[in-house]
Coordinates of N, CA and C and ligand atoms in Angstrom, one line a residue:
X282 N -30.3 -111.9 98.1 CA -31.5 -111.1 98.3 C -32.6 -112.0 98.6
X283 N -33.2 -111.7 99.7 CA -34.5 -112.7 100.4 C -35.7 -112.6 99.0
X284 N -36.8 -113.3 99.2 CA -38.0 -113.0 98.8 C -38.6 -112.1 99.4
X285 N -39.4 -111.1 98.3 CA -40.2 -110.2 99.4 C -41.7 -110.2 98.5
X286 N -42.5 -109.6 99.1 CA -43.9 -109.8 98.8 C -43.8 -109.1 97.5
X287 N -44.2 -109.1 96.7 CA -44.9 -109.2 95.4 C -43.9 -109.5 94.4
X288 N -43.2 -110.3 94.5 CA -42.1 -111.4 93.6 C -42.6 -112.1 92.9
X289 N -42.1 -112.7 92.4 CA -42.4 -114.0 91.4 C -41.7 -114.9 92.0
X290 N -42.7 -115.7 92.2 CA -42.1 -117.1 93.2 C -41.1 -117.8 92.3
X291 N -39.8 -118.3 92.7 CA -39.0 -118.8 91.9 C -39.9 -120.3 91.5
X292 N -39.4 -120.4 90.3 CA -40.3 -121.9 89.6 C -39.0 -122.8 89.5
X293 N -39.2 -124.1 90.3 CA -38.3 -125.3 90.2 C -38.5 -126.4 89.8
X294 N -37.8 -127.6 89.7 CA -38.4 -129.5 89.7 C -38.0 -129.8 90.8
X295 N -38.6 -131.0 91.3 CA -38.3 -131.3 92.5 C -39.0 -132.5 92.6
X296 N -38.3 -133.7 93.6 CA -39.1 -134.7 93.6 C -39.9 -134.9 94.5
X297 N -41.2 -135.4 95.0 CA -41.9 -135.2 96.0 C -42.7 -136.2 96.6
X298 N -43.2 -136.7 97.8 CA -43.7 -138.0 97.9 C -44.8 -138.0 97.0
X299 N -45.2 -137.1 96.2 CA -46.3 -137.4 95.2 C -45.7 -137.6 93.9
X300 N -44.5 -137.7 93.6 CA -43.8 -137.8 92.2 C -43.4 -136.4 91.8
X301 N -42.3 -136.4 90.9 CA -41.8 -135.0 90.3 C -43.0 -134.4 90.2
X302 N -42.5 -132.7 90.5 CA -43.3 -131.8 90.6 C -42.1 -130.5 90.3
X303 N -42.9 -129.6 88.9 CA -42.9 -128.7 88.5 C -43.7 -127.5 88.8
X304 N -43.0 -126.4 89.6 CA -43.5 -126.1 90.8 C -44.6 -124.9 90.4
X305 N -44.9 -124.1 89.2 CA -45.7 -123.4 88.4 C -46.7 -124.4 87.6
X306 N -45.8 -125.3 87.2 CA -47.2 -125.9 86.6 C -47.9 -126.8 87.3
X307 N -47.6 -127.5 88.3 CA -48.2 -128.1 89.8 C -49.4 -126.8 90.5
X308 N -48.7 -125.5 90.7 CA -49.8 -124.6 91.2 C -50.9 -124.5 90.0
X309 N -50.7 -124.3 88.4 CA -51.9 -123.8 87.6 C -52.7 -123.1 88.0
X310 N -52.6 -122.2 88.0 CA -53.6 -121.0 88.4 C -53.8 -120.8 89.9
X311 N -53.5 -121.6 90.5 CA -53.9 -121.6 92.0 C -53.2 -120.9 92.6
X312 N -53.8 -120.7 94.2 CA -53.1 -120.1 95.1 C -52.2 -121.1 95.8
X313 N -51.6 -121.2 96.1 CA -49.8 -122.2 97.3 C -50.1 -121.5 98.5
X314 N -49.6 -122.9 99.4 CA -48.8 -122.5 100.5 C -47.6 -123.6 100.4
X315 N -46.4 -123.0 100.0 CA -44.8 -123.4 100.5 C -44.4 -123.5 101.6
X316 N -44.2 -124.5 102.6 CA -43.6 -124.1 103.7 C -42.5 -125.6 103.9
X317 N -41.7 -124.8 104.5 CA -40.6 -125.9 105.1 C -40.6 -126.5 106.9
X318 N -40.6 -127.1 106.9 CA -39.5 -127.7 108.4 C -38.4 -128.2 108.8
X319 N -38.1 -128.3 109.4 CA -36.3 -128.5 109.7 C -35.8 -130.0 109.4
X320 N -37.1 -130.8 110.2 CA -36.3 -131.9 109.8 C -37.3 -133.0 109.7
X321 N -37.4 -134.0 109.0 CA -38.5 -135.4 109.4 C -38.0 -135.9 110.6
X322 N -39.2 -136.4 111.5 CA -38.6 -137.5 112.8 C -38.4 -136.7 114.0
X323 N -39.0 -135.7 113.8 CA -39.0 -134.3 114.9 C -40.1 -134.2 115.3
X324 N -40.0 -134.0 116.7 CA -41.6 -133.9 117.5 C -42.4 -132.4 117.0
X325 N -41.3 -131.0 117.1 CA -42.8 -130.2 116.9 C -43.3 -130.4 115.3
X326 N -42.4 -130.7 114.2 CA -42.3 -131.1 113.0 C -43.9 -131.8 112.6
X327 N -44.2 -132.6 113.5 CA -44.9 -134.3 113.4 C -46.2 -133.8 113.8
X328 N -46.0 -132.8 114.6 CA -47.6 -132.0 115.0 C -47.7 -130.7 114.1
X329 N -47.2 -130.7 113.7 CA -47.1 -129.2 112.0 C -48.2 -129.7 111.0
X330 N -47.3 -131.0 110.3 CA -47.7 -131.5 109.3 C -49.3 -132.5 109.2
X331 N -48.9 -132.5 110.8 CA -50.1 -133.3 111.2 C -51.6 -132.7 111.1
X332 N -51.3 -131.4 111.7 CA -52.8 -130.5 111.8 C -52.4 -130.2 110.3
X333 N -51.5 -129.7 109.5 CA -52.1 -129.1 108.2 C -52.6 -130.4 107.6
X334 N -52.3 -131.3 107.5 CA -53.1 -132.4 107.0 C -55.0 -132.4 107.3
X335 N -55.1 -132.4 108.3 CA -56.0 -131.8 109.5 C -57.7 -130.7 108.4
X336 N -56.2 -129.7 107.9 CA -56.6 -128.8 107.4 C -57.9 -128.6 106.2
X337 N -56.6 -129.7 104.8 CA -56.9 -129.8 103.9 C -58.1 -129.2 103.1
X338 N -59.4 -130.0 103.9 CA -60.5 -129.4 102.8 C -60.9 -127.8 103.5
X339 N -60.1 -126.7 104.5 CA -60.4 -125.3 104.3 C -59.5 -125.2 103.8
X340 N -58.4 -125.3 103.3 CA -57.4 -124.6 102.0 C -58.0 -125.2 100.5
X341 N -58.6 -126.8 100.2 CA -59.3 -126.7 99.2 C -60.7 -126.0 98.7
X342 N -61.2 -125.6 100.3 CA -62.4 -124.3 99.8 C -61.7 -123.5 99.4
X343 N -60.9 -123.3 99.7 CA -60.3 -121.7 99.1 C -59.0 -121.7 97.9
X344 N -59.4 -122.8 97.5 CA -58.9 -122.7 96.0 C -57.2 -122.6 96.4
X345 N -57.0 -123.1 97.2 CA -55.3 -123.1 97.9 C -54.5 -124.7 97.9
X346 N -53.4 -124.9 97.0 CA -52.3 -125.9 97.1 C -51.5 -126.5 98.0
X347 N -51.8 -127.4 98.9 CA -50.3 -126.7 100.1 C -48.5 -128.2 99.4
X348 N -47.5 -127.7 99.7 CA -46.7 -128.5 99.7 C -46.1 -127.9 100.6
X349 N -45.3 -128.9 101.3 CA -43.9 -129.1 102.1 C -42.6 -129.2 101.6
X350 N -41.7 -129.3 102.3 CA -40.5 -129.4 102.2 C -39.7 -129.2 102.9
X351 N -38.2 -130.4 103.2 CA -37.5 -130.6 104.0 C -36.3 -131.0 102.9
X352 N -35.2 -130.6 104.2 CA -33.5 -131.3 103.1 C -33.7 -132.5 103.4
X353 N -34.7 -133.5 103.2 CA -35.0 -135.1 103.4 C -35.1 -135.7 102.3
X354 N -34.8 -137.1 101.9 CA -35.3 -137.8 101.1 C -37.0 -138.2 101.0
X355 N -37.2 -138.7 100.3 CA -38.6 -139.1 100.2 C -38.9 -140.2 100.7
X356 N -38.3 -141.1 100.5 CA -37.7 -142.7 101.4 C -38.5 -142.2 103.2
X357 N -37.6 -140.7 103.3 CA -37.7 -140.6 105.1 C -39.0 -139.8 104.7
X358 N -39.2 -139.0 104.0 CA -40.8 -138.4 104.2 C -41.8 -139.4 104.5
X359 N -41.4 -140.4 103.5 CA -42.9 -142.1 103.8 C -42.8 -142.5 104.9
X360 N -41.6 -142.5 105.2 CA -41.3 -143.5 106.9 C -41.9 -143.0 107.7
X361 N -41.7 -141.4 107.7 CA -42.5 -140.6 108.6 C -43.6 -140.1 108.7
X362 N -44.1 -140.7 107.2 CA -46.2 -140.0 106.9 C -46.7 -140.9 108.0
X363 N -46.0 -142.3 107.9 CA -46.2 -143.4 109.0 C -46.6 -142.8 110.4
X364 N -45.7 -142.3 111.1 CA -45.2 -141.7 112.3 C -46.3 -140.7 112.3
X365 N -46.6 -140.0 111.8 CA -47.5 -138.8 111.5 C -48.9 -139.5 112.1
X366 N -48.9 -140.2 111.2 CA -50.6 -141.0 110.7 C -50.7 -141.6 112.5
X367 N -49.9 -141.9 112.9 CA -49.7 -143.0 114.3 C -50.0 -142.0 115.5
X368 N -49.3 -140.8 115.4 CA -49.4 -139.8 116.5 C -50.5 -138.8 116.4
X369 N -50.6 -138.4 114.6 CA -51.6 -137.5 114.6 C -53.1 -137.7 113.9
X370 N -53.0 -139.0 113.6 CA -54.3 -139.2 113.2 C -54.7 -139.0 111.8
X371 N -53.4 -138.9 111.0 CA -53.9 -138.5 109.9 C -52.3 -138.4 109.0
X372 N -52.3 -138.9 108.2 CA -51.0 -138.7 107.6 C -50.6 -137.3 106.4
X373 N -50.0 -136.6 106.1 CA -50.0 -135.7 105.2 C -50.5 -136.1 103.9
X374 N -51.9 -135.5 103.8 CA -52.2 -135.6 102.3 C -52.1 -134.0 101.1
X375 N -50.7 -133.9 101.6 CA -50.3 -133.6 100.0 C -48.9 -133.4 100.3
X376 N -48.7 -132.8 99.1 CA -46.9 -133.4 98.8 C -46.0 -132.7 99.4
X377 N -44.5 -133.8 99.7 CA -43.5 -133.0 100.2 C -42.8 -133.3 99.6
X378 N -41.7 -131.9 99.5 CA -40.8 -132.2 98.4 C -39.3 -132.7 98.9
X379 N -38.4 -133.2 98.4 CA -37.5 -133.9 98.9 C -36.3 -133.2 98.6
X380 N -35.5 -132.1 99.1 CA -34.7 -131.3 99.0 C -33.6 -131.6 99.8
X381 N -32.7 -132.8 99.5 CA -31.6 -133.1 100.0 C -30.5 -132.4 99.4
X382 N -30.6 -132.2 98.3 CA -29.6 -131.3 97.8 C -29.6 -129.7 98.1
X383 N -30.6 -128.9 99.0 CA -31.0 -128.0 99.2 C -31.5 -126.7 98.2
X384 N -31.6 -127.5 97.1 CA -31.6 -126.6 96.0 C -33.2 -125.7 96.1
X385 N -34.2 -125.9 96.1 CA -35.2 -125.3 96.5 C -34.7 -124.2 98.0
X386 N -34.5 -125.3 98.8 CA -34.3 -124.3 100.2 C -33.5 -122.9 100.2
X387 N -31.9 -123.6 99.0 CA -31.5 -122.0 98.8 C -32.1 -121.3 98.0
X388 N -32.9 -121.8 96.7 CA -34.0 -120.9 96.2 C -34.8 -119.9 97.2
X389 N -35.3 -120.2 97.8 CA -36.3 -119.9 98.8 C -35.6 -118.8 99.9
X390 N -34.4 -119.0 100.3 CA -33.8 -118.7 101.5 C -34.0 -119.1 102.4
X391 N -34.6 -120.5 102.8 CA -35.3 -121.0 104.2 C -33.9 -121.8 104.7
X392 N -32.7 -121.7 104.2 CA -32.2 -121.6 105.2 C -31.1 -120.5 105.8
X393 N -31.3 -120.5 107.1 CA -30.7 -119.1 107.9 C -29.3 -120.0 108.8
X394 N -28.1 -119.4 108.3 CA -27.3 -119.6 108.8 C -27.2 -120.2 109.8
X395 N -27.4 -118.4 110.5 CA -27.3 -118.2 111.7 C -27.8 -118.9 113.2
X396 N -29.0 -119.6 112.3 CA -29.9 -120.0 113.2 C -29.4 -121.8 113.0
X397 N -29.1 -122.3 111.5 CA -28.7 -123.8 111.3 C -28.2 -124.2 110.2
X398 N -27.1 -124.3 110.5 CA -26.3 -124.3 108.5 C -26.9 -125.4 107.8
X399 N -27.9 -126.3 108.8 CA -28.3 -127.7 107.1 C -29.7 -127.8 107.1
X400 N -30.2 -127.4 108.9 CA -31.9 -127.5 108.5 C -32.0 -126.3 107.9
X401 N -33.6 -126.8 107.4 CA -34.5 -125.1 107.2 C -35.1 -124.9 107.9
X402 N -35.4 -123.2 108.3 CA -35.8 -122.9 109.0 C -38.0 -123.4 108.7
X403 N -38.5 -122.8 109.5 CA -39.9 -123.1 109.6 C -40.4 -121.2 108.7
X404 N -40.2 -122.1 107.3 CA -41.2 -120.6 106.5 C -42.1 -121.1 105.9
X405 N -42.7 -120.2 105.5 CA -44.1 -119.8 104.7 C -43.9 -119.2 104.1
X406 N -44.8 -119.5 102.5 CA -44.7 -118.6 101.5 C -46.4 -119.0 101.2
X407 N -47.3 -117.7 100.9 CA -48.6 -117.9 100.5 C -48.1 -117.2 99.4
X408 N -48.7 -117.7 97.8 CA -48.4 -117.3 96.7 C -49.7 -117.2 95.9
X409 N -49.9 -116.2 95.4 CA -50.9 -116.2 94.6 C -51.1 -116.9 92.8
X410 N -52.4 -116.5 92.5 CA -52.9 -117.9 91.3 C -51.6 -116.8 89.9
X411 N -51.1 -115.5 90.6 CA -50.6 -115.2 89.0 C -48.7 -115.5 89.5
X412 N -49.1 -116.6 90.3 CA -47.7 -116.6 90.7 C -46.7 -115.6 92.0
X413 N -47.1 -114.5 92.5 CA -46.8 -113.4 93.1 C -47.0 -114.0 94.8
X414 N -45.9 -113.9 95.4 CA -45.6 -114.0 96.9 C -46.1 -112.8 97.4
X415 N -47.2 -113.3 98.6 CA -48.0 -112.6 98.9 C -47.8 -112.4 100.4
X416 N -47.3 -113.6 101.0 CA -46.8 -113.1 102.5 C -46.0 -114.6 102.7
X417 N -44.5 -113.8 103.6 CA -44.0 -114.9 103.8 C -43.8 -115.0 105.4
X418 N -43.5 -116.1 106.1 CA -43.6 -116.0 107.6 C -41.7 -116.7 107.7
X419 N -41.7 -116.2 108.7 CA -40.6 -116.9 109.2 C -40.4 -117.6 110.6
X420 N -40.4 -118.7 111.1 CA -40.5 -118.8 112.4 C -39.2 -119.8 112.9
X421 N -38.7 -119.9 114.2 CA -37.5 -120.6 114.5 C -37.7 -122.5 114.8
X422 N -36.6 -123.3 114.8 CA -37.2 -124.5 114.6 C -37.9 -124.8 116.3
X423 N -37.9 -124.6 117.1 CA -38.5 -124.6 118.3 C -39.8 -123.9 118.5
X424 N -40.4 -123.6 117.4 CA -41.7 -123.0 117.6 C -42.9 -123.6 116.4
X425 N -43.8 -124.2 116.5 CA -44.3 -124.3 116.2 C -45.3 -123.6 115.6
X426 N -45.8 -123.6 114.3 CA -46.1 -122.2 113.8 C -47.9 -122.8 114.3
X427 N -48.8 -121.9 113.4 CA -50.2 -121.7 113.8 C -51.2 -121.7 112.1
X428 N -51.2 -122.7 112.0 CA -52.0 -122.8 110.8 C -52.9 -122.2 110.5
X429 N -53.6 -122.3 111.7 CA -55.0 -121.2 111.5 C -54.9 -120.1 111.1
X430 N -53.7 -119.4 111.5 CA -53.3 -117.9 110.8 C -52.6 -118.1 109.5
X431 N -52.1 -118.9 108.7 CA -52.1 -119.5 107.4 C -53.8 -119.6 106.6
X432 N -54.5 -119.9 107.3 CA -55.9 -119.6 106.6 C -56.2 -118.5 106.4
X433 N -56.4 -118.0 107.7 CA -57.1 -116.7 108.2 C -56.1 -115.4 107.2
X434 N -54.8 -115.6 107.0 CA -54.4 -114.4 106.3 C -54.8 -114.8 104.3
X435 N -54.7 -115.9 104.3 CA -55.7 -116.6 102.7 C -57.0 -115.5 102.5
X436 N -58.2 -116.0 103.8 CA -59.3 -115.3 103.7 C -59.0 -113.9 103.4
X437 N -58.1 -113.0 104.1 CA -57.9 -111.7 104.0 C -57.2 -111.2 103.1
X438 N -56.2 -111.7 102.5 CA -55.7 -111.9 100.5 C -57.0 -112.2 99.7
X439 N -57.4 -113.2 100.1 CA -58.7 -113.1 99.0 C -60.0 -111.9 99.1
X440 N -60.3 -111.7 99.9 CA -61.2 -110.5 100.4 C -61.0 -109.5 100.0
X441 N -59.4 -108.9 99.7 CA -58.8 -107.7 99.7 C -58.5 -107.2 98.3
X442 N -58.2 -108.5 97.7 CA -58.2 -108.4 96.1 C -59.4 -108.0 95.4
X443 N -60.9 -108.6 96.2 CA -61.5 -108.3 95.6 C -62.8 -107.2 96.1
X444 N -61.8 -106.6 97.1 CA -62.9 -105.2 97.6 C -62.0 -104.4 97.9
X445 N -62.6 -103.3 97.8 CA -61.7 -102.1 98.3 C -61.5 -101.9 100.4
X446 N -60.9 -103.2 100.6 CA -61.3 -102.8 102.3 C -59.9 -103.4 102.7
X447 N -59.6 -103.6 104.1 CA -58.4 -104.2 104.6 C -59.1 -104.8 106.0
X448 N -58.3 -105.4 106.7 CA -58.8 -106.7 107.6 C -58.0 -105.7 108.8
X449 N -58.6 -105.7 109.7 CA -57.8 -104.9 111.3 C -57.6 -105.9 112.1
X450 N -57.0 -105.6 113.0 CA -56.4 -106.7 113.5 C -57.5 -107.7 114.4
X451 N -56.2 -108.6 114.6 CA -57.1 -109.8 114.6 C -58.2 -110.4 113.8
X452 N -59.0 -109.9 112.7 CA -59.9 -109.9 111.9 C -60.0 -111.2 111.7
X453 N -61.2 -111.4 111.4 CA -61.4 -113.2 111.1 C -62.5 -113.2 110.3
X454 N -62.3 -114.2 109.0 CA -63.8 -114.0 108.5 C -64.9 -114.2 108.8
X455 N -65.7 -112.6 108.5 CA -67.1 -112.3 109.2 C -67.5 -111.5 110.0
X456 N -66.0 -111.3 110.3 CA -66.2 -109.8 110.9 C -66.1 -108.5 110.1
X457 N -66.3 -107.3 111.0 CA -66.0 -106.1 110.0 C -64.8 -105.8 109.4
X458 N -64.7 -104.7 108.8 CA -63.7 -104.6 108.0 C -63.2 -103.2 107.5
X459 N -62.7 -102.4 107.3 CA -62.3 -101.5 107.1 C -61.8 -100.7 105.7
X460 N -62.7 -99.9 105.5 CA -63.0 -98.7 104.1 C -61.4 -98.5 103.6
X461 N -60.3 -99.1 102.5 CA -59.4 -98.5 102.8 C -59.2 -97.0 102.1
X462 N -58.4 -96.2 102.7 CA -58.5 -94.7 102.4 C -58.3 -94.2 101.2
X463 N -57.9 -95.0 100.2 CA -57.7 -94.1 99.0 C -59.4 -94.2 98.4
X464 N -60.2 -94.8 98.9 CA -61.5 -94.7 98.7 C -62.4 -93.4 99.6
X465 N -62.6 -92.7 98.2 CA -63.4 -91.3 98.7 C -64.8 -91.8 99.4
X466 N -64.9 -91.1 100.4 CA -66.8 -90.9 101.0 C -67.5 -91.2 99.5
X467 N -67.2 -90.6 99.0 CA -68.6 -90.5 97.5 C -68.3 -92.1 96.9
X468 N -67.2 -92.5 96.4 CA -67.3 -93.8 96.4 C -67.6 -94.6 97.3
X469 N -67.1 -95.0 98.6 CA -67.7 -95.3 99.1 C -69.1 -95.7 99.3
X470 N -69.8 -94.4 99.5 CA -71.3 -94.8 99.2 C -71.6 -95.3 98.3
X471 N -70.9 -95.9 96.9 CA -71.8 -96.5 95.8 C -71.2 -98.0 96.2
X472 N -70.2 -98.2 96.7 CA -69.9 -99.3 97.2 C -70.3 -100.2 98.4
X473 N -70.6 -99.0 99.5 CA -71.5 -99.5 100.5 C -72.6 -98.8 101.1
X474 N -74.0 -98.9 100.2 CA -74.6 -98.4 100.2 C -75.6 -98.6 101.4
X475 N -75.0 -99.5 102.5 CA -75.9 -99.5 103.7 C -75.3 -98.7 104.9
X476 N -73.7 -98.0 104.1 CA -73.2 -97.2 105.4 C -72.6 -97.8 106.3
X477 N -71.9 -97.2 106.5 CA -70.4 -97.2 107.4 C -70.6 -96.6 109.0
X478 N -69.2 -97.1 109.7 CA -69.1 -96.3 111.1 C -67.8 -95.7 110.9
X479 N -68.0 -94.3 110.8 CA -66.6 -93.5 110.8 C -66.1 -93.1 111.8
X480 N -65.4 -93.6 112.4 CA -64.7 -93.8 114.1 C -63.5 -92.5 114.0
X481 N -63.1 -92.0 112.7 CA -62.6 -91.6 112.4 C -62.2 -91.1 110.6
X482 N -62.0 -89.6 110.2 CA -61.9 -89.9 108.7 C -61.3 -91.2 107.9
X483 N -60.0 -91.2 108.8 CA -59.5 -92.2 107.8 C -59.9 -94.1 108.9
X484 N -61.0 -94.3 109.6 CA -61.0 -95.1 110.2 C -62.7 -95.0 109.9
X485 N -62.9 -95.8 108.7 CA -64.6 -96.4 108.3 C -64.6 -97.6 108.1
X486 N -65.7 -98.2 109.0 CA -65.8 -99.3 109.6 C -66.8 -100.2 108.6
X487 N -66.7 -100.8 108.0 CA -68.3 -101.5 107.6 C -68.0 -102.9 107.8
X488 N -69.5 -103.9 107.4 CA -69.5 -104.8 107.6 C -68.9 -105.9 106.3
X489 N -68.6 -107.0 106.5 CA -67.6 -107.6 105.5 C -68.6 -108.0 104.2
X490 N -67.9 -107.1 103.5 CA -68.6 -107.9 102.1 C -68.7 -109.0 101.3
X491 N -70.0 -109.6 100.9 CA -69.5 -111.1 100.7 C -69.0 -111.4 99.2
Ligands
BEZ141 C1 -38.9 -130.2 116.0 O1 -39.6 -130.4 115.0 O2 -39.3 -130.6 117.1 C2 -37.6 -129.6 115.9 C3 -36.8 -129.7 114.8 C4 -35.6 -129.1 114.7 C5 -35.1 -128.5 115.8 C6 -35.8 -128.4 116.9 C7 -37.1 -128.9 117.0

């Protein structure tokens, strides 16, 4: 049975180029992002790790974890922070976990048969601070995923927790945002008391709350 969004992220040990790591008490309270790649020593791989590196302090504004993971040793993770740091300007600053035995991966289900019986596939797991898998991505090893929408769906998990609204597409923070419907007009108005655009009953538009 896969993971699906509002699970309890399975909790592991694992060794990682930052030293053993216990994978609940490593997050403490925070929010994660888990994600895998197929392999160290791999060109789209080397530009993944590179821009999340890149990243770092917009996932530490927002109170977000990131680690990696590969069926690699940690020996080839360092060899390759090298390679990283050479091509991308920046080596991964935070941990990968070293899953040669694939014991996480089959935890996880990142790997797909079908697609490669020993790499893992390119997933994402965003997890929240009470532990709960909040969205997971899946993408094939020839595609390079998009980090920015790794933020961008953060901002809109955090936003959503803590207002009654939902994010329309493409949404980015700072834009509007949308009344969600189990919220009556009368509530509404004590919530947003500068009014809305009702494009439609169940389609009220307001501006993003801060
Ligand atoms: C890559 O990172 O470039 C890659 C890894 C595994 C399969 C295909 C591409």
């Amino acid at each position: 049975m896969s993971i699906q969004l509002g699970d309890t992220a399975p909790d592991f040990t694992a060794d990682t180029t930052e030293g053993p790591v216990s994978f609940h008490d490593w997050k403490e309270g925070s929010w994660a992002v888990l994600f895998s790649h197929p392999k160290d020593y791999t060109p789209v791989c080397t530009t993944e790790l590179g821009y999340t590196a890149k990243l770092q302090a917009e996932f530490a504004k927002r109170g977000v974890k990131v680690i990696g993971l590969s069926c690699d040793s940690v020996e080839d993770h360092r060899g390759w922070s090298q390679d990283i740091a050479d091509t991308q300007g920046i080596a991964p600053n935070f941990p990968m976990i070293a899953d040669a035995d694939r014991k996480v991966a089959d935890l996880y289900g990142m790997i797909h048969p079908n697609a490669n019986d020993t790499m893992t596939v390119r997933s994402v797991f965003i997890i929240d601070p009470n532990n709960k898998v909040r969205l997971t991505i899946t993408y094939p090893a020839a595609t390079g995923r998009n980090f920015d929408e790794v933020l961008r769906v953060i901002d809109s998990l955090q936003l959503t927790d803590s207002h009654k609204v939902a994010t329309p597409v493409n949404w980015k923070h700072g834009d509007d945002v949308i009344i969600v419907p189990a919220v009556s007009n009368e509530d509404a108005a004590q919530m947003f008391p500068d009014g809305w655009d009702e494009q439609k009953p169940y389609l009220r538009v307001v501006a993003q709350p801060s």
